[in-house]
PDB file of C-alpha atoms and ligand atoms in Angstrom:
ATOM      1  CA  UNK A   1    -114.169 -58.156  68.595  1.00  0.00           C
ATOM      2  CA  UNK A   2    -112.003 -61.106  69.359  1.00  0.00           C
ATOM      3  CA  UNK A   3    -108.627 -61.280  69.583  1.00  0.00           C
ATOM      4  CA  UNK A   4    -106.500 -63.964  67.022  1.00  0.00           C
ATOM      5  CA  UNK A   5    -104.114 -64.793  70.092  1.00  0.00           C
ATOM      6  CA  UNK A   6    -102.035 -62.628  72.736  1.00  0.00           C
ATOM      7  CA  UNK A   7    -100.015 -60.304  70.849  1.00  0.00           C
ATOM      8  CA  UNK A   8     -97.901 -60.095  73.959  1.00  0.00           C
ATOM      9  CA  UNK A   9     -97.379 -60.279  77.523  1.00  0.00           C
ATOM     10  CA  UNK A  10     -95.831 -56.914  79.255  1.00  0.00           C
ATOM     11  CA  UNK A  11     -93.247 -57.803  82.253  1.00  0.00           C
ATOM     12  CA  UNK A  12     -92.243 -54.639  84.225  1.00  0.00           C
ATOM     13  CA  UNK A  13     -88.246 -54.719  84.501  1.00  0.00           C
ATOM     14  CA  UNK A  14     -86.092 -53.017  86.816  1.00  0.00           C
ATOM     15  CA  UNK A  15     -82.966 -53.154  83.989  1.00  0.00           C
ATOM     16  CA  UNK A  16     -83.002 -54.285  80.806  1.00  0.00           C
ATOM     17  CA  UNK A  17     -79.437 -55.549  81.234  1.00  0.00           C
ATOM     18  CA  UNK A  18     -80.088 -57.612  83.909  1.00  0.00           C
ATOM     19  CA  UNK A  19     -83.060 -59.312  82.564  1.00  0.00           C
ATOM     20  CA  UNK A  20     -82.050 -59.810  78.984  1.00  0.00           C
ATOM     21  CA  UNK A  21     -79.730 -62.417  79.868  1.00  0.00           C
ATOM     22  CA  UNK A  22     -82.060 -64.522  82.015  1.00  0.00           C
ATOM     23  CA  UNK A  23     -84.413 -65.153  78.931  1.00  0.00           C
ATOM     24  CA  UNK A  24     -81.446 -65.222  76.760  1.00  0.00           C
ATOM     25  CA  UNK A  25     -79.619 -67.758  78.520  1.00  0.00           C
ATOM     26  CA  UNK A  26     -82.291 -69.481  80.919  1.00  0.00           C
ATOM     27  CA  UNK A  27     -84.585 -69.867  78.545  1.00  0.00           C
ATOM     28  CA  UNK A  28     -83.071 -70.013  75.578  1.00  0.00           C
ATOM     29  CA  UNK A  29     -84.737 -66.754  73.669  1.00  0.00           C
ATOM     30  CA  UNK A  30     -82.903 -64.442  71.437  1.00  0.00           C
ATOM     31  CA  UNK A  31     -83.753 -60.589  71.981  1.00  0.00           C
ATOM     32  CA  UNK A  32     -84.603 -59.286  68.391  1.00  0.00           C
ATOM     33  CA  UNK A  33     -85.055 -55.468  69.350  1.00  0.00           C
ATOM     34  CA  UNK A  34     -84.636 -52.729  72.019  1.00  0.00           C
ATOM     35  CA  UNK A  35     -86.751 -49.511  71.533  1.00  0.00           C
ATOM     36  CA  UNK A  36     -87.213 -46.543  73.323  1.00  0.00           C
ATOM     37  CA  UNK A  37     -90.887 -45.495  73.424  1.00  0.00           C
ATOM     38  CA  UNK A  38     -91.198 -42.164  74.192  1.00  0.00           C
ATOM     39  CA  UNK A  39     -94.757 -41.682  74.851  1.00  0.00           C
ATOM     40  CA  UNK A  40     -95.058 -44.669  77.071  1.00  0.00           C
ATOM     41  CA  UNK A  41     -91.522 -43.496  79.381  1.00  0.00           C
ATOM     42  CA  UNK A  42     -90.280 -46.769  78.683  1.00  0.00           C
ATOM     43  CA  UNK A  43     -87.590 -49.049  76.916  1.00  0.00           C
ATOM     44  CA  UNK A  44     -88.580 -52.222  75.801  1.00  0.00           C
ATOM     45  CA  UNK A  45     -86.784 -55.561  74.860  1.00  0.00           C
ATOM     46  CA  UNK A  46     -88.806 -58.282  72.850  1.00  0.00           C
ATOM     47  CA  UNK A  47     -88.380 -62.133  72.570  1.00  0.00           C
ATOM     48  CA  UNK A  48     -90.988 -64.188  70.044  1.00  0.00           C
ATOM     49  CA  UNK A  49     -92.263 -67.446  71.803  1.00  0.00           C
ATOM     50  CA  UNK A  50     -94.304 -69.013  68.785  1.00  0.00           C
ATOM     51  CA  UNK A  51     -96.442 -65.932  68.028  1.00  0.00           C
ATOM     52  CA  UNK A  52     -96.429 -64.174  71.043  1.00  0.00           C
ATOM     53  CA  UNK A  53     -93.558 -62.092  72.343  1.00  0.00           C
ATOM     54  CA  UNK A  54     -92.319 -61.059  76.019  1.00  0.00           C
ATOM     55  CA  UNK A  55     -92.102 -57.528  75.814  1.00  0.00           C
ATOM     56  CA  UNK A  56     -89.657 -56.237  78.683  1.00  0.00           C
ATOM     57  CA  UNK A  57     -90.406 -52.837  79.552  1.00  0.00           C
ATOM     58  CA  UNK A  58     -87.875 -50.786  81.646  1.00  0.00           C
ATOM     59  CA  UNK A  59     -89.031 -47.345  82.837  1.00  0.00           C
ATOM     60  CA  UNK A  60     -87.286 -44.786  81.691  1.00  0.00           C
ATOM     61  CA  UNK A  61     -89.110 -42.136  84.415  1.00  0.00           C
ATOM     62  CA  UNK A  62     -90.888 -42.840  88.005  1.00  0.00           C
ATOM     63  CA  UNK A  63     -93.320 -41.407  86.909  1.00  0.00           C
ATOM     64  CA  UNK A  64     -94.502 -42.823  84.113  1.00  0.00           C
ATOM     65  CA  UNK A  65     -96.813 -46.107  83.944  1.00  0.00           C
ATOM     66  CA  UNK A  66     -94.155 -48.520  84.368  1.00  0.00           C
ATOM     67  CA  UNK A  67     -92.123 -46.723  86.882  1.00  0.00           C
ATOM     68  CA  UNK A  68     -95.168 -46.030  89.149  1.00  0.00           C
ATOM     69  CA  UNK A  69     -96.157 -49.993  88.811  1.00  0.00           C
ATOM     70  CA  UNK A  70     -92.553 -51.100  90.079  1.00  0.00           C
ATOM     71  CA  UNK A  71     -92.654 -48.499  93.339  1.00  0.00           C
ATOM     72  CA  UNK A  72     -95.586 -49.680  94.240  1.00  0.00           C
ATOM     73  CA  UNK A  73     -95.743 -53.759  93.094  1.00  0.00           C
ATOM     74  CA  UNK A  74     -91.805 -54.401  92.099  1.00  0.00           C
ATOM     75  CA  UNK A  75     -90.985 -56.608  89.317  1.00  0.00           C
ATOM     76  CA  UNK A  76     -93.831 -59.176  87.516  1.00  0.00           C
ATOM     77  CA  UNK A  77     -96.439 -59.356  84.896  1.00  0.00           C
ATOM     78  CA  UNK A  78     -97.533 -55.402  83.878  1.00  0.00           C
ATOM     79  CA  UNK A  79    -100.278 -56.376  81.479  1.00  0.00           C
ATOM     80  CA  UNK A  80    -101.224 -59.126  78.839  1.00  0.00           C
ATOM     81  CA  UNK A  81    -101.906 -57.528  74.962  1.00  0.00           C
ATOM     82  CA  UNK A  82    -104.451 -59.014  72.470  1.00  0.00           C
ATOM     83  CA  UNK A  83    -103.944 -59.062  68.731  1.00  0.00           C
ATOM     84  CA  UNK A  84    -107.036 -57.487  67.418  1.00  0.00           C
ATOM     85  CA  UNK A  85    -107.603 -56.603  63.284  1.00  0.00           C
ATOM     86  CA  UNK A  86    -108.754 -52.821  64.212  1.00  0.00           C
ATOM     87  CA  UNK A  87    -108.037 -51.544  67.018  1.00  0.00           C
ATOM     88  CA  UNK A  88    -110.544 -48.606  66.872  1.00  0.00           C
ATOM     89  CA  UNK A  89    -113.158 -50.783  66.865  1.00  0.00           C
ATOM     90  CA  UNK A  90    -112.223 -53.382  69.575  1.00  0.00           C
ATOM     91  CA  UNK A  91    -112.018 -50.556  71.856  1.00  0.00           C
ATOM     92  CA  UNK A  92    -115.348 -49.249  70.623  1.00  0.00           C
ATOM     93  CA  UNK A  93    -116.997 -52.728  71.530  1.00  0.00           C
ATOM     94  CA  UNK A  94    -115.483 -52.726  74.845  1.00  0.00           C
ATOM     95  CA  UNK A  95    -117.079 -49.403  76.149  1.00  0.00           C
ATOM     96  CA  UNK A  96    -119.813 -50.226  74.318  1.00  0.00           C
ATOM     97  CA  UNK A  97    -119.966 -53.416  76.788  1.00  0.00           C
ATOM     98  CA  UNK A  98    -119.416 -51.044  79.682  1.00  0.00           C
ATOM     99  CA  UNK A  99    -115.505 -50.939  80.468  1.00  0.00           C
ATOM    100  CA  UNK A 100    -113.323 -48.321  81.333  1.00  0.00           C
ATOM    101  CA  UNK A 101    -111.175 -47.170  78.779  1.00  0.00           C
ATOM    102  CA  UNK A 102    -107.714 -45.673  79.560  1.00  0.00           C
ATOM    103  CA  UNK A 103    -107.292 -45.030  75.963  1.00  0.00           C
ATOM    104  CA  UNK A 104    -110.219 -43.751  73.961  1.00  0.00           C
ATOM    105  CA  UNK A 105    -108.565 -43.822  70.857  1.00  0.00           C
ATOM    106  CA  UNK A 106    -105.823 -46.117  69.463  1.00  0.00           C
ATOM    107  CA  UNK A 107    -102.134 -44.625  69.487  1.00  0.00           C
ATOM    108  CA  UNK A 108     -98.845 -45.412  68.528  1.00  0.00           C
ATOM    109  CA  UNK A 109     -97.182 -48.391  70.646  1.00  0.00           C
ATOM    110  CA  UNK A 110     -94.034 -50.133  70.157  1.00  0.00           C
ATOM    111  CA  UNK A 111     -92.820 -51.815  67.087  1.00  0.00           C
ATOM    112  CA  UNK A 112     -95.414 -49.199  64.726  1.00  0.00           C
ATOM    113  CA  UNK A 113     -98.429 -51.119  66.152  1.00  0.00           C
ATOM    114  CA  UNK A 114    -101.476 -49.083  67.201  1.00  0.00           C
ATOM    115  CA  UNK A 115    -102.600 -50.074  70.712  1.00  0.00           C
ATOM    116  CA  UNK A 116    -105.112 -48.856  73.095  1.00  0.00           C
ATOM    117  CA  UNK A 117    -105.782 -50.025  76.949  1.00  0.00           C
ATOM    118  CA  UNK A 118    -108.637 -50.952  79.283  1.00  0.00           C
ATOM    119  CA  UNK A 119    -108.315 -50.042  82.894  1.00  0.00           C
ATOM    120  CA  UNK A 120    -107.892 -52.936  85.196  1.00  0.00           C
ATOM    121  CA  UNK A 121    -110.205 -51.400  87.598  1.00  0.00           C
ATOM    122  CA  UNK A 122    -112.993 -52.447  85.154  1.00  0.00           C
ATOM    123  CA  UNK A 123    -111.092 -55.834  83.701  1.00  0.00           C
ATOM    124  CA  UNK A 124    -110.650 -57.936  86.775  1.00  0.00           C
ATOM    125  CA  UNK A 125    -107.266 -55.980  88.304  1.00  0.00           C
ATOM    126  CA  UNK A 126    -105.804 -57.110  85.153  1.00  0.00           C
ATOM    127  CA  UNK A 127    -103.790 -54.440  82.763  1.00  0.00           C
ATOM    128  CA  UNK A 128    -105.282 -55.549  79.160  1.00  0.00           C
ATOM    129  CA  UNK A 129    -104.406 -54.171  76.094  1.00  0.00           C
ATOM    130  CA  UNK A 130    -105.220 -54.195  72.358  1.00  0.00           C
ATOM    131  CA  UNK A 131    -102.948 -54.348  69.984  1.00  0.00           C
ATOM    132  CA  UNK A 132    -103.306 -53.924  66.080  1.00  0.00           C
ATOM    133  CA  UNK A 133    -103.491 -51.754  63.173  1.00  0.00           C
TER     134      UNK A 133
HETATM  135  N1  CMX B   1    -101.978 -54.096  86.357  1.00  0.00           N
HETATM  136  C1  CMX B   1    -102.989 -54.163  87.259  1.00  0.00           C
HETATM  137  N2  CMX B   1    -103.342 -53.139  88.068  1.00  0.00           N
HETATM  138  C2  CMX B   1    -102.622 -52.008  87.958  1.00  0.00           C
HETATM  139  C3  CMX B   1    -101.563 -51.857  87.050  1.00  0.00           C
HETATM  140  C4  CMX B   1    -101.251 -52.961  86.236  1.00  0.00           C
HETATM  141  N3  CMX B   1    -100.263 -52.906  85.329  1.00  0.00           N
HETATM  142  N4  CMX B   1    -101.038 -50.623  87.144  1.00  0.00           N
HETATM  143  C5  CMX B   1    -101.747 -50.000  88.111  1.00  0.00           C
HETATM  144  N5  CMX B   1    -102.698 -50.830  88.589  1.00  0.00           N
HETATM  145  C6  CMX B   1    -103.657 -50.547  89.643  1.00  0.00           C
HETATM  146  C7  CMX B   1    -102.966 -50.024  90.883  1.00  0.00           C
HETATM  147  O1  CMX B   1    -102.499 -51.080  91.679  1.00  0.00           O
HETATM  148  C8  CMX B   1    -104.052 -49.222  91.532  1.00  0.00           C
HETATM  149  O2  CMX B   1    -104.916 -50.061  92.243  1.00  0.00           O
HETATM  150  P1  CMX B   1    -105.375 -49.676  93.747  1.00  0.00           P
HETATM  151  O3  CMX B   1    -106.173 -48.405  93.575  1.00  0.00           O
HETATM  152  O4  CMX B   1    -106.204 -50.850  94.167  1.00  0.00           O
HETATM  153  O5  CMX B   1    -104.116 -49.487  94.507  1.00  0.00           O
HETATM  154  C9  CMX B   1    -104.817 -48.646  90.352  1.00  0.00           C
HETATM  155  O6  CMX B   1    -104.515 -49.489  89.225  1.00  0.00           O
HETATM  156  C10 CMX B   1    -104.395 -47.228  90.036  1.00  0.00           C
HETATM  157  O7  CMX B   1    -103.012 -47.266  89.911  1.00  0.00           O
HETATM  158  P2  CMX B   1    -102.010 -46.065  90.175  1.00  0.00           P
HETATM  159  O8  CMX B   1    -100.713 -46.582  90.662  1.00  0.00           O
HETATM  160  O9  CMX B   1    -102.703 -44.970  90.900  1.00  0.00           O
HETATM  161  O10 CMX B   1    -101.592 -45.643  88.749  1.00  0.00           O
HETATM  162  P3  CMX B   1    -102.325 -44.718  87.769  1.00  0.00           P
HETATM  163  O11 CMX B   1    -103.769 -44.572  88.056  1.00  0.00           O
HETATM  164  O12 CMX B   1    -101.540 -43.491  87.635  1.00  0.00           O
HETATM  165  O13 CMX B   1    -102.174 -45.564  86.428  1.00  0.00           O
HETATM  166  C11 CMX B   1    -102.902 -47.092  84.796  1.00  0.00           C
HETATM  167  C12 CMX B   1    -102.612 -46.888  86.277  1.00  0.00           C
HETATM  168  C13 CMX B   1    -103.151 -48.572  84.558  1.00  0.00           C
HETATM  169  C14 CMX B   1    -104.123 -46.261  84.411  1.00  0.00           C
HETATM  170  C15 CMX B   1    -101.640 -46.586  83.986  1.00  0.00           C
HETATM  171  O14 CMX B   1    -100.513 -47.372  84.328  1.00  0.00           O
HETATM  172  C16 CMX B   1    -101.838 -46.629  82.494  1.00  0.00           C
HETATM  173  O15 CMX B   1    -102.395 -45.708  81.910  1.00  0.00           O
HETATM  174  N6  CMX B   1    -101.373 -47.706  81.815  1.00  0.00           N
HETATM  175  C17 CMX B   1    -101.490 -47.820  80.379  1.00  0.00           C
HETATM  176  C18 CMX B   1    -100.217 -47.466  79.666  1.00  0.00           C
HETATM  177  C19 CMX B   1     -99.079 -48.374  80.037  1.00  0.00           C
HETATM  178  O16 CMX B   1     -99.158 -49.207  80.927  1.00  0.00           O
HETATM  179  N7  CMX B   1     -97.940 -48.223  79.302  1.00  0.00           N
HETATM  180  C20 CMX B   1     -96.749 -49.019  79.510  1.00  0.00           C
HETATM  181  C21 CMX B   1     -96.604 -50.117  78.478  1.00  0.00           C
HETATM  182  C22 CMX B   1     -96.416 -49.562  77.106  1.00  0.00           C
HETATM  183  C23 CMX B   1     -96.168 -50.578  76.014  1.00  0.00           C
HETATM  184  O17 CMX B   1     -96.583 -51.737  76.093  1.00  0.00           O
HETATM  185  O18 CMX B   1     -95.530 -50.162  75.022  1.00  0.00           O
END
């Protein structure tokens, strides 16, 4: 299945408060939500560039995925998210094509989307998700 664009990219935070107002005043981008999401141990902040957001993400427990990625890598890019129409079925097609899944069914994500990962072990050490309904 391909994706329409990137839904958006994922930057691992330390604090929220300290790096909402770099892309508020640095570069210019107005932060249109803050939401807690549970499931993922994480709080995240999200900016629209065009169509594609920055989605913050600030751990909210060391161990969860976040908190383990900024022990061991610090601060940076966490993982990039396509829009897909279904995301059932784009994750279908990719371990149909022989990638590992971390998610072998869709659930909820942040802002009511369903999203499901690939591993990076299996995508090129990158953190890829899909994002959709
Ligand atoms: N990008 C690239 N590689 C990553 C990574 C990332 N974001 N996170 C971990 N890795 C790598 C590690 O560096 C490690 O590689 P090495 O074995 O070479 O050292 C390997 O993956 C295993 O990492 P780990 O620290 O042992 O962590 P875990 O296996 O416990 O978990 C992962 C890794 C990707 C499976 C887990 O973070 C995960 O399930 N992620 C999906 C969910 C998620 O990231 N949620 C947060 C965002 C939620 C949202 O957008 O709302």
């Amino acid at each position: 299945m391909t994706p329409t664009h990137i839904e958006h990219i994922g930057i691992a935070v330390r604090d929220l408060n300290v790096a909402i107002p770099f892309y508020e005043k640095v570069l210019g981008l107005k932060c249109y939500g803050i939401e807690h999401v549970a499931d993922q141990k994480v709080r995240t902040a999200f900016f629209l560039v065009g169509q594609t957001k920055i989605e913050l993400l600030e751990s909210t427990d060391p161990a969860g995925p976040v908190g383990k990625f900024i022990e061991k890598r610090g601060e940076g890019v966490h993982h990039i998210a396509f829009a897909v129409p279904d995301t059932a079925a784009a994750l279908r097609e990719a371990e149909s094509s022989g990638v590992q899944l971390i998610d072998a069914a869709p659930r909820p994500g942040a802002e009511g989307l369903s999203i499901g990962f690939m591993h990076p072990k299996s995508t090129g050490g990158v953190l890829m998700e899909f994002c959709g309904k």
